[in-house]
Coordinates of C-alpha atoms and ligand atoms in Angstrom, one line a residue:
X1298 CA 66.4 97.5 71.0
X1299 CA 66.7 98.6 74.9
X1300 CA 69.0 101.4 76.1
X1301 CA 71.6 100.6 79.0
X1302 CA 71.7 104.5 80.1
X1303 CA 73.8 105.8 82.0
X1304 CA 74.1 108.2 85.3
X1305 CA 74.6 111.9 83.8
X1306 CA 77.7 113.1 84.3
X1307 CA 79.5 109.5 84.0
X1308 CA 82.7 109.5 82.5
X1309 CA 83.7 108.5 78.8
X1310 CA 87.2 108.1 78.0
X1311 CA 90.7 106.2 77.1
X1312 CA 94.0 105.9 79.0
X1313 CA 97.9 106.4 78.7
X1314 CA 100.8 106.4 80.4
X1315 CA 104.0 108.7 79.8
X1316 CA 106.2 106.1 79.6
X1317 CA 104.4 104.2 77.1
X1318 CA 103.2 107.0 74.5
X1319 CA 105.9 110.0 74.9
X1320 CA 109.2 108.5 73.8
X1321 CA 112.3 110.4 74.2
X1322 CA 112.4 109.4 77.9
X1323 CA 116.1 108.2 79.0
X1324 CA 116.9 108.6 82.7
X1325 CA 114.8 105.7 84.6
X1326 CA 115.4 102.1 85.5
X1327 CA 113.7 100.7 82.3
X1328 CA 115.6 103.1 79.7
X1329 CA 118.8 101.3 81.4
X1330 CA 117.3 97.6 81.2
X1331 CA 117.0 98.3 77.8
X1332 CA 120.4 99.8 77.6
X1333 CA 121.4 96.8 79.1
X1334 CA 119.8 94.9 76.3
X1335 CA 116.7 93.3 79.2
X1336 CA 114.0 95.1 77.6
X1337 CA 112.8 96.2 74.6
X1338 CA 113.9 99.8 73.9
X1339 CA 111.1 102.7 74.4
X1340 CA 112.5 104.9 72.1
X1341 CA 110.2 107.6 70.6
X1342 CA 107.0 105.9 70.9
X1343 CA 104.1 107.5 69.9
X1344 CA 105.7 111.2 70.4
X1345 CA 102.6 111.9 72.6
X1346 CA 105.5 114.5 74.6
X1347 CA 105.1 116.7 71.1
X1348 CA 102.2 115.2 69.7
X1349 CA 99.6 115.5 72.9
X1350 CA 97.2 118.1 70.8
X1351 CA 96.4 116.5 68.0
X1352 CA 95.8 113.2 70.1
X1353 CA 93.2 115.3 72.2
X1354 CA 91.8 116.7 69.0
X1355 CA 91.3 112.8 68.4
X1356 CA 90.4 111.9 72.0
X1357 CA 87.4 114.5 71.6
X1358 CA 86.2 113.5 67.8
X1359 CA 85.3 110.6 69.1
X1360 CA 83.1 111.6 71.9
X1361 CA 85.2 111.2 75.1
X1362 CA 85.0 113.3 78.0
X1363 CA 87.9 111.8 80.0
X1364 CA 91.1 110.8 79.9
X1365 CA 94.0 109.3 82.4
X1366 CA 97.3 109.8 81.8
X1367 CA 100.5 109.8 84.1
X1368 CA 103.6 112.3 84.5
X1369 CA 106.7 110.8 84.6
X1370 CA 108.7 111.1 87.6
X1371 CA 111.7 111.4 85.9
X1372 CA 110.9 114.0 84.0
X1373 CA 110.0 116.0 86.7
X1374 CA 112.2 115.4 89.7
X1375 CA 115.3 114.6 87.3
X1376 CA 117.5 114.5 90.2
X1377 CA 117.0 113.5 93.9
X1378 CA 115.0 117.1 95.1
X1379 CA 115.5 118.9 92.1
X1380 CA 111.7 119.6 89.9
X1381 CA 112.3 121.2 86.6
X1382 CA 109.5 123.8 86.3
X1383 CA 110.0 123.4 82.6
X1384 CA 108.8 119.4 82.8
X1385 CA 105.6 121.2 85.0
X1386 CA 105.1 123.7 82.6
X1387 CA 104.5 120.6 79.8
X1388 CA 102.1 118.6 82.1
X1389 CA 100.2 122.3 82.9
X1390 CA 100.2 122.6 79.3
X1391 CA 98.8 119.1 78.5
X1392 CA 95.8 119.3 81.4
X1393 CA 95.0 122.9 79.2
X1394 CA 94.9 121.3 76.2
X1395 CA 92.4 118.5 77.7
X1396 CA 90.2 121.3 79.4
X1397 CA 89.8 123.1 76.4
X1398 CA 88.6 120.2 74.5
X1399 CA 85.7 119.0 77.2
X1400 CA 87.7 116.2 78.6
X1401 CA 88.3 115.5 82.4
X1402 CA 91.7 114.7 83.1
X1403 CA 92.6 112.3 85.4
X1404 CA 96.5 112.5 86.9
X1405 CA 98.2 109.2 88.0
X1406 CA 101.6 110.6 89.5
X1407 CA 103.8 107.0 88.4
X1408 CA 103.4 104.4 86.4
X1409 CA 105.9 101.8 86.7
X1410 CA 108.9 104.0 85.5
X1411 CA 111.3 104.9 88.3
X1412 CA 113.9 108.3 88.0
X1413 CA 117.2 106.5 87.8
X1414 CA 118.4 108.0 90.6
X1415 CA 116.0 106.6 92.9
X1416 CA 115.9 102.8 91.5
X1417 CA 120.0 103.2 91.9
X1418 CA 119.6 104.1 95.3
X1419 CA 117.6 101.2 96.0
X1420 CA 114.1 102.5 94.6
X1421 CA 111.3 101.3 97.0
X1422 CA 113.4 99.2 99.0
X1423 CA 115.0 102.2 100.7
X1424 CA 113.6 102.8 104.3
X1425 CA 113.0 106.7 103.3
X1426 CA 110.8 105.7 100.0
X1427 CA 107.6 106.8 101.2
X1428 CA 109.4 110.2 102.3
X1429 CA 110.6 111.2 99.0
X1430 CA 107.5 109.7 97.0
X1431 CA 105.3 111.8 99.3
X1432 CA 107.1 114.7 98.4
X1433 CA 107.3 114.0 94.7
X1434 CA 103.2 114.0 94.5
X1435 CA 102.7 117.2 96.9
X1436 CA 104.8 119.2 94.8
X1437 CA 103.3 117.6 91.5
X1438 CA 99.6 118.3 93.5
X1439 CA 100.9 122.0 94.4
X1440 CA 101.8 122.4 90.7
X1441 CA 98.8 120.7 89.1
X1442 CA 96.0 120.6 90.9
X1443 CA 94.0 124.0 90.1
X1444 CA 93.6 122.1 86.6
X1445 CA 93.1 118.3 88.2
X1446 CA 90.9 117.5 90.6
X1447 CA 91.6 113.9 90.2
X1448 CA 95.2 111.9 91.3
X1449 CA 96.1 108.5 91.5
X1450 CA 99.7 108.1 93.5
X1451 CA 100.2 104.4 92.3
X1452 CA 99.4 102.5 89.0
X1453 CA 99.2 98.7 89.5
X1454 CA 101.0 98.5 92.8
X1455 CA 100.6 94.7 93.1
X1456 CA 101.9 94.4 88.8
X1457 CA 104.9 96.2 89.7
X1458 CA 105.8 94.4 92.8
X1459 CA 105.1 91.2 91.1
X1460 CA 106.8 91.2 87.9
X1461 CA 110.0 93.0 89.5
X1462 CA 110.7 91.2 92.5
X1463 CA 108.4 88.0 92.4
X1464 CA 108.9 86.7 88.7
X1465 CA 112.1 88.9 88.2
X1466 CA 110.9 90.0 84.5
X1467 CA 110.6 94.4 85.0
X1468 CA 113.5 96.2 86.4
X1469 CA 114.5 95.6 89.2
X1470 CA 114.9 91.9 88.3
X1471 CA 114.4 89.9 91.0
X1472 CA 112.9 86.8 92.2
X1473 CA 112.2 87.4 95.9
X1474 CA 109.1 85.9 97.6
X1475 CA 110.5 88.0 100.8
X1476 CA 111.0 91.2 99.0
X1477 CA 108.4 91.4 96.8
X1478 CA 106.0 91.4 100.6
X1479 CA 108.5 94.1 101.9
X1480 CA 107.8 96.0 98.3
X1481 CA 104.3 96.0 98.4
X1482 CA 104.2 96.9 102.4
X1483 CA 106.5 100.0 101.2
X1484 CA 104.3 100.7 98.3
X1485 CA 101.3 101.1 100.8
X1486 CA 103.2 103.1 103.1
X1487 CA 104.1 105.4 100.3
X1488 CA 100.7 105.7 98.9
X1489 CA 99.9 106.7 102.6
X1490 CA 101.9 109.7 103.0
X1491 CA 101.5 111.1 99.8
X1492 CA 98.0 111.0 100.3
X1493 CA 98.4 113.1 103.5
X1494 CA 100.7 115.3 102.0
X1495 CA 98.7 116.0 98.7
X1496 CA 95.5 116.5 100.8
X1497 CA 97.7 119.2 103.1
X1498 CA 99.1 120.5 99.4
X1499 CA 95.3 120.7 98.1
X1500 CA 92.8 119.6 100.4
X1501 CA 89.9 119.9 97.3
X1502 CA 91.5 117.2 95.3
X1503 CA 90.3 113.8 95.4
X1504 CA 93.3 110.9 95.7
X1505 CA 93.3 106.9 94.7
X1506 CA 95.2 104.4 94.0
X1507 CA 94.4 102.5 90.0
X1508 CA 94.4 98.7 91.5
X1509 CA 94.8 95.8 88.7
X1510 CA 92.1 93.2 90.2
X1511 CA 91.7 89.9 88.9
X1512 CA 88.0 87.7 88.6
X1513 CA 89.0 84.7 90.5
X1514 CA 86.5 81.6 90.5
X1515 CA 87.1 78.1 91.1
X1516 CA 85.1 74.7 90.4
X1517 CA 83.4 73.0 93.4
X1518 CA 87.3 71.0 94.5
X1519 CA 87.5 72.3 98.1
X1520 CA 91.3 72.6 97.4
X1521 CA 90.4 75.4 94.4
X1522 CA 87.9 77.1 96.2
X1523 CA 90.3 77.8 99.6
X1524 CA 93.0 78.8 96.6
X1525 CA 90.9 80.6 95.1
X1526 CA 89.5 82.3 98.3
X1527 CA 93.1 82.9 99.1
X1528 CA 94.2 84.8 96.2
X1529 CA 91.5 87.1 95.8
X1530 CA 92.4 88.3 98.9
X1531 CA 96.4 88.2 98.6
X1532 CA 96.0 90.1 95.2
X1533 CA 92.7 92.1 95.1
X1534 CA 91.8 93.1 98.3
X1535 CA 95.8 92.8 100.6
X1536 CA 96.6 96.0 99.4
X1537 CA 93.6 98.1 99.4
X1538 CA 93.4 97.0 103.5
X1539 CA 96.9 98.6 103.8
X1540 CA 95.8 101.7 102.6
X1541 CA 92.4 101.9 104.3
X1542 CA 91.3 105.0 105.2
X1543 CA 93.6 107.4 102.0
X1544 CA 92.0 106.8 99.4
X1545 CA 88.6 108.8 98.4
X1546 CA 87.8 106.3 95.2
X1547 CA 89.4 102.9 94.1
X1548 CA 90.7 103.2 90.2
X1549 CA 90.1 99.7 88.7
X1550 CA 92.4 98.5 86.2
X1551 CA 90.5 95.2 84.9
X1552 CA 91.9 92.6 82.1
X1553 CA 91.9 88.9 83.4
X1554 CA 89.4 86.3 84.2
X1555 CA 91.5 83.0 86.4
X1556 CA 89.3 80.2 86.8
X1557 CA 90.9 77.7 89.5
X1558 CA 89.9 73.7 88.2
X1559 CA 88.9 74.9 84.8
X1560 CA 88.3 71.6 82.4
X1561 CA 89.9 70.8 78.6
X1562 CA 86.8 72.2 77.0
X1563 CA 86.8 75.3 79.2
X1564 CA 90.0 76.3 78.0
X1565 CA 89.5 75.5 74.5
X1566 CA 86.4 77.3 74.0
X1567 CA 87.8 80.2 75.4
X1568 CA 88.7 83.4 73.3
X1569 CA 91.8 85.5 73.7
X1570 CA 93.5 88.8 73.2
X1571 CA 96.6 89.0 71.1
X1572 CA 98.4 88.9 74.5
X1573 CA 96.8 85.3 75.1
X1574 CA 94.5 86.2 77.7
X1575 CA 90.8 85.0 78.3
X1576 CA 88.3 87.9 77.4
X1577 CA 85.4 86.5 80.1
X1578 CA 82.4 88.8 79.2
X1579 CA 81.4 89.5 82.4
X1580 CA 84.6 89.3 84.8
X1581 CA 84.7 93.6 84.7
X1582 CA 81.2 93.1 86.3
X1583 CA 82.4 90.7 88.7
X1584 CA 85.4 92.9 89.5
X1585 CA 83.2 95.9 89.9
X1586 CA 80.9 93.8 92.5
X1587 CA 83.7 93.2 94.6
X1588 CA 84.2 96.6 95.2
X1589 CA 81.1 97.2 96.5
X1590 CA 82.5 96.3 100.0
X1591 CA 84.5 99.5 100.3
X1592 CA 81.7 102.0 100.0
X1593 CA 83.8 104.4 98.1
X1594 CA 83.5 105.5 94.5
X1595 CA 85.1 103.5 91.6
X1596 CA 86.5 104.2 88.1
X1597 CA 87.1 102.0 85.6
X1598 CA 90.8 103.6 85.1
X1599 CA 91.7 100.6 82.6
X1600 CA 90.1 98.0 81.1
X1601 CA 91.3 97.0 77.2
X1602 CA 92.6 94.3 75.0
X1603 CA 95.4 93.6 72.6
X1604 CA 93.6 93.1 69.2
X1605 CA 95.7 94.0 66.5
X1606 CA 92.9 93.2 63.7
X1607 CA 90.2 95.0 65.4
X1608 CA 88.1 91.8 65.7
X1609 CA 86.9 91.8 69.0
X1610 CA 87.6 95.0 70.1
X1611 CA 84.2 96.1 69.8
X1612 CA 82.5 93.3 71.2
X1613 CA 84.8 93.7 73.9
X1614 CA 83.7 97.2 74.7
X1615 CA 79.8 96.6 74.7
X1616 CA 80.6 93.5 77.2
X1617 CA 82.5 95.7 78.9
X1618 CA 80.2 98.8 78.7
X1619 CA 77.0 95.7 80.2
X1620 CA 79.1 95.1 82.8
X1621 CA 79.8 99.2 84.1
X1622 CA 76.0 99.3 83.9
X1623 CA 74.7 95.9 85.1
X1624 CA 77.2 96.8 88.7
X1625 CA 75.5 100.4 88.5
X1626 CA 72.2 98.8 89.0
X1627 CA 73.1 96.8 91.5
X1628 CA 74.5 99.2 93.6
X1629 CA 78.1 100.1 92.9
X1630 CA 78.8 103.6 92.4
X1631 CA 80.9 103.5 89.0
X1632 CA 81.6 107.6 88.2
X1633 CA 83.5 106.8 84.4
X1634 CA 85.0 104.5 82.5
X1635 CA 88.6 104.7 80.7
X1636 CA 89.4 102.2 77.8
X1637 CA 92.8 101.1 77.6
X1638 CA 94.8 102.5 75.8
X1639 CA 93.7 105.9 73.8
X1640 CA 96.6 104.7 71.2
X1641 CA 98.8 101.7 70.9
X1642 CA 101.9 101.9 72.7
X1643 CA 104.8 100.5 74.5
X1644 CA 103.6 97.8 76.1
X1645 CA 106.8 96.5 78.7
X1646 CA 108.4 93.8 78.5
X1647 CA 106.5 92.9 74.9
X1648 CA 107.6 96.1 73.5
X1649 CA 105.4 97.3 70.5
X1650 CA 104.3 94.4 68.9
X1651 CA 100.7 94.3 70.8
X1652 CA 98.5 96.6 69.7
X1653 CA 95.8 98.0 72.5
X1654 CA 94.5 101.4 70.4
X1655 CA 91.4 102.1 69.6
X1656 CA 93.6 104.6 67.2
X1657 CA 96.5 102.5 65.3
X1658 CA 100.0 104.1 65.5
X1659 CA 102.6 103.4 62.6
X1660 CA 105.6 103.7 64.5
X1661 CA 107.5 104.6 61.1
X1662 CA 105.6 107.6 60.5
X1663 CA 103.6 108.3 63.1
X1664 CA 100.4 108.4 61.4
X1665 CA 97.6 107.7 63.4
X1666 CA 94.2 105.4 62.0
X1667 CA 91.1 105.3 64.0
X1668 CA 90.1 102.2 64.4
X1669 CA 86.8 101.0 63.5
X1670 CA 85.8 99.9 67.1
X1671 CA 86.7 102.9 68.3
X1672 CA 83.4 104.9 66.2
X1673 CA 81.3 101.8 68.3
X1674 CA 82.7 103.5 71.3
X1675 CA 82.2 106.9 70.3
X1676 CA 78.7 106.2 69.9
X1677 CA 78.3 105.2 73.5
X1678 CA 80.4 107.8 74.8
X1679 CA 77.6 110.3 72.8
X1680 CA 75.1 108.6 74.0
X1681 CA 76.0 108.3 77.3
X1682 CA 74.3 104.7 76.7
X1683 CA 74.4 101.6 74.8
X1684 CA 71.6 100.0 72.2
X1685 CA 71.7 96.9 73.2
Ligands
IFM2482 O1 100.0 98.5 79.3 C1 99.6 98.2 80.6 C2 99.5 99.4 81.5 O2 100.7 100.0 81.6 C3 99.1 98.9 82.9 N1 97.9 98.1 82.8 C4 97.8 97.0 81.9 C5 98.2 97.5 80.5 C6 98.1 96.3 79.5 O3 99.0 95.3 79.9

């Protein structure tokens, strides 16, 4: 058997988001869609907000030395320019809890979920947005960052622009082909100032952006291949040229594989995630390749499936795991790796019935079961290799 080994110091680890794991969160834009019956309700979800230790204890039994999560905006700026040092208190109590146990915690400042006073006010449409999301993550940087050395500003900016204002189906509903370009030039402006005003807050702290990129191939049809050429740009690469220049790594959130003049047999032979989508072995490596461009360094901030079963998670991983370290040899300077998610969870518009844990949640009781891919993990994590 040979050993893929790893840089020291590379990170092992799993993601969240608040939305998705806390529960008991009430005053954004998707609490009132699903008040308004348009998504499924969050509810109490995994009860991370209360249950955050123990899930560190877990984090850390099973060899991880990382872990991404987000605050929720709403939580701590409740209303427009009012923080609640209680809310800061919590998230200074979380990054303890993940220092005490070894792990290196990674802040992303929003992830999806909007304070309702903002998304009423017109959200990221409103001329001052990258104003008041700029100050929203210096004060979060002020508060947190002698615990975090590492921010992202923006989950996914080109996810939540496209699902909310290209195909309408995430707050705020709509199907605009015109505002969906304003959104994502607004979202890049924002990024921009609040990286400037968290690197005046805390000039030590390093800053990103976590950027859902998608391997895009085509067959040899000259029609495909200037498609194909076209969206990789539009969707992997538009917005990290806006925001040139602020951001000192890229956070890569990786889950799809779109081949453009794929054949019958292609698409029957493929396998697929509970969610439907193609698991392509090597597209993370692919992803991770095209990075290499940019000269900055890159975390794998999310990369996961929905497997309910656990029957592919854990080929999944060690795919995933040859692809960090196949891009590491060529060149690309991958610092850690996060699996997606650390425990099932809320997962939008599909609410809970896909399951992306390596640790299973019963939503009934609450009880928590490690799932078998998960001690596969664990042993790379330990490792800091894979036997391949
Ligand atoms: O659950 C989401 C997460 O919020 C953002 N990245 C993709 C995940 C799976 O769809």
């Amino acid at each position: 058997m040979a050993e893929k080994k790893f840089p020291s110091g590379f990170l092992w680890g799993a993601a969240t988001a608040s939305y998705q794991v806390e529960g008991g969160i009430e005053n954004t834009d998707w609490a009132q869609a699903a008040r308004d019956g348009k998504v499924p309700p969050c509810g109490s979800a995994c009860e991370h907000y209360t249950r955050f230790e123990n899930d560190f204890d877990i984090a850390k039994s099973l060899g991880h030395n990382f872990h991404r999560f987000s605050v929720e905006w709403a939580r701590i700026e409740p209303e427009e320019g009012r923080f609640d040092e209680r809310e800061v208190e919590h998230y200074r109590n979380v990054l303890r809890a993940l220092r005490v146990r070894g792990l290196e915690p990674s802040v992303t400042m929003w992830h999806f979920t909007l304070p309702l006073w903002f998304s009423e006010t017109g959200g990221f449409e409103r001329s001052d947005s990258p104003k008041i999301f700029a100050r929203y993550c210096a004060y979060v940087a002020g508060k947190l960052g002698d615990q975090c050395t590492h921010f992202t500003t923006i989950n996914e900016p080109m996810v939540y622009a496209g699902k909310g204002f290209w195909e309408g189906l995430w707050p705020p509903f709509r199907e605009n082909i015109l505002r969906h370009l304003h959104v994502v030039s607004a979202l890049a402006a924002a990024h921009r100032a609040a990286y400037k005003a968290m690197k005046k807050v805390r000039p030590e702290i390093q800053v990103g952006v976590t950027k859902h990129n998608i391997f895009f191939e085509s067959n040899s049809n000259p029609f495909n291949i200037v498609l194909h050429v076209f969206i990789d740009w539009f969707w992997n690469h538009r917005f990290l040229q806006l925001i040139y220049g602020h951001q000192d790594f890229i956070g890569l959130n990786h889950y799809h594989h779109k081949k453009f003049g794929t054949t019958p047999r292609e698409r029957a032979a493929a396998v697929r995630s509970d969610m439907g989508w193609e698991l392509h072995p090597a597209s993370l490596y692919h992803s991770l390749i095209a990075l290499k461009r940019y000269g900055l360094p890159v975390y794998v901030s999310e990369n996961g499936l929905a497997d309910a079963v656990d029957s592919r998670r854990t080929e999944f991983i060690k795919n995933a795991v040859r692809s960090v370290h196949r891009a590491i040899s060529e060149g690309v300077p991958v610092k850690g790796y996060c699996y997606w998610s650390l425990l099932d969870n809320y997962e939008w518009a599909s609410g809970y019935g896909p399951r992306f844990g390596l640790v299973e949640i019963d939503y009934a009781t609450q009880e928590r079961r490690i799932r078998k891919s998960a001690y596969v993990y664990k042993q790379i994590c330990e490792r800091n290799a894979l036997l391949d």
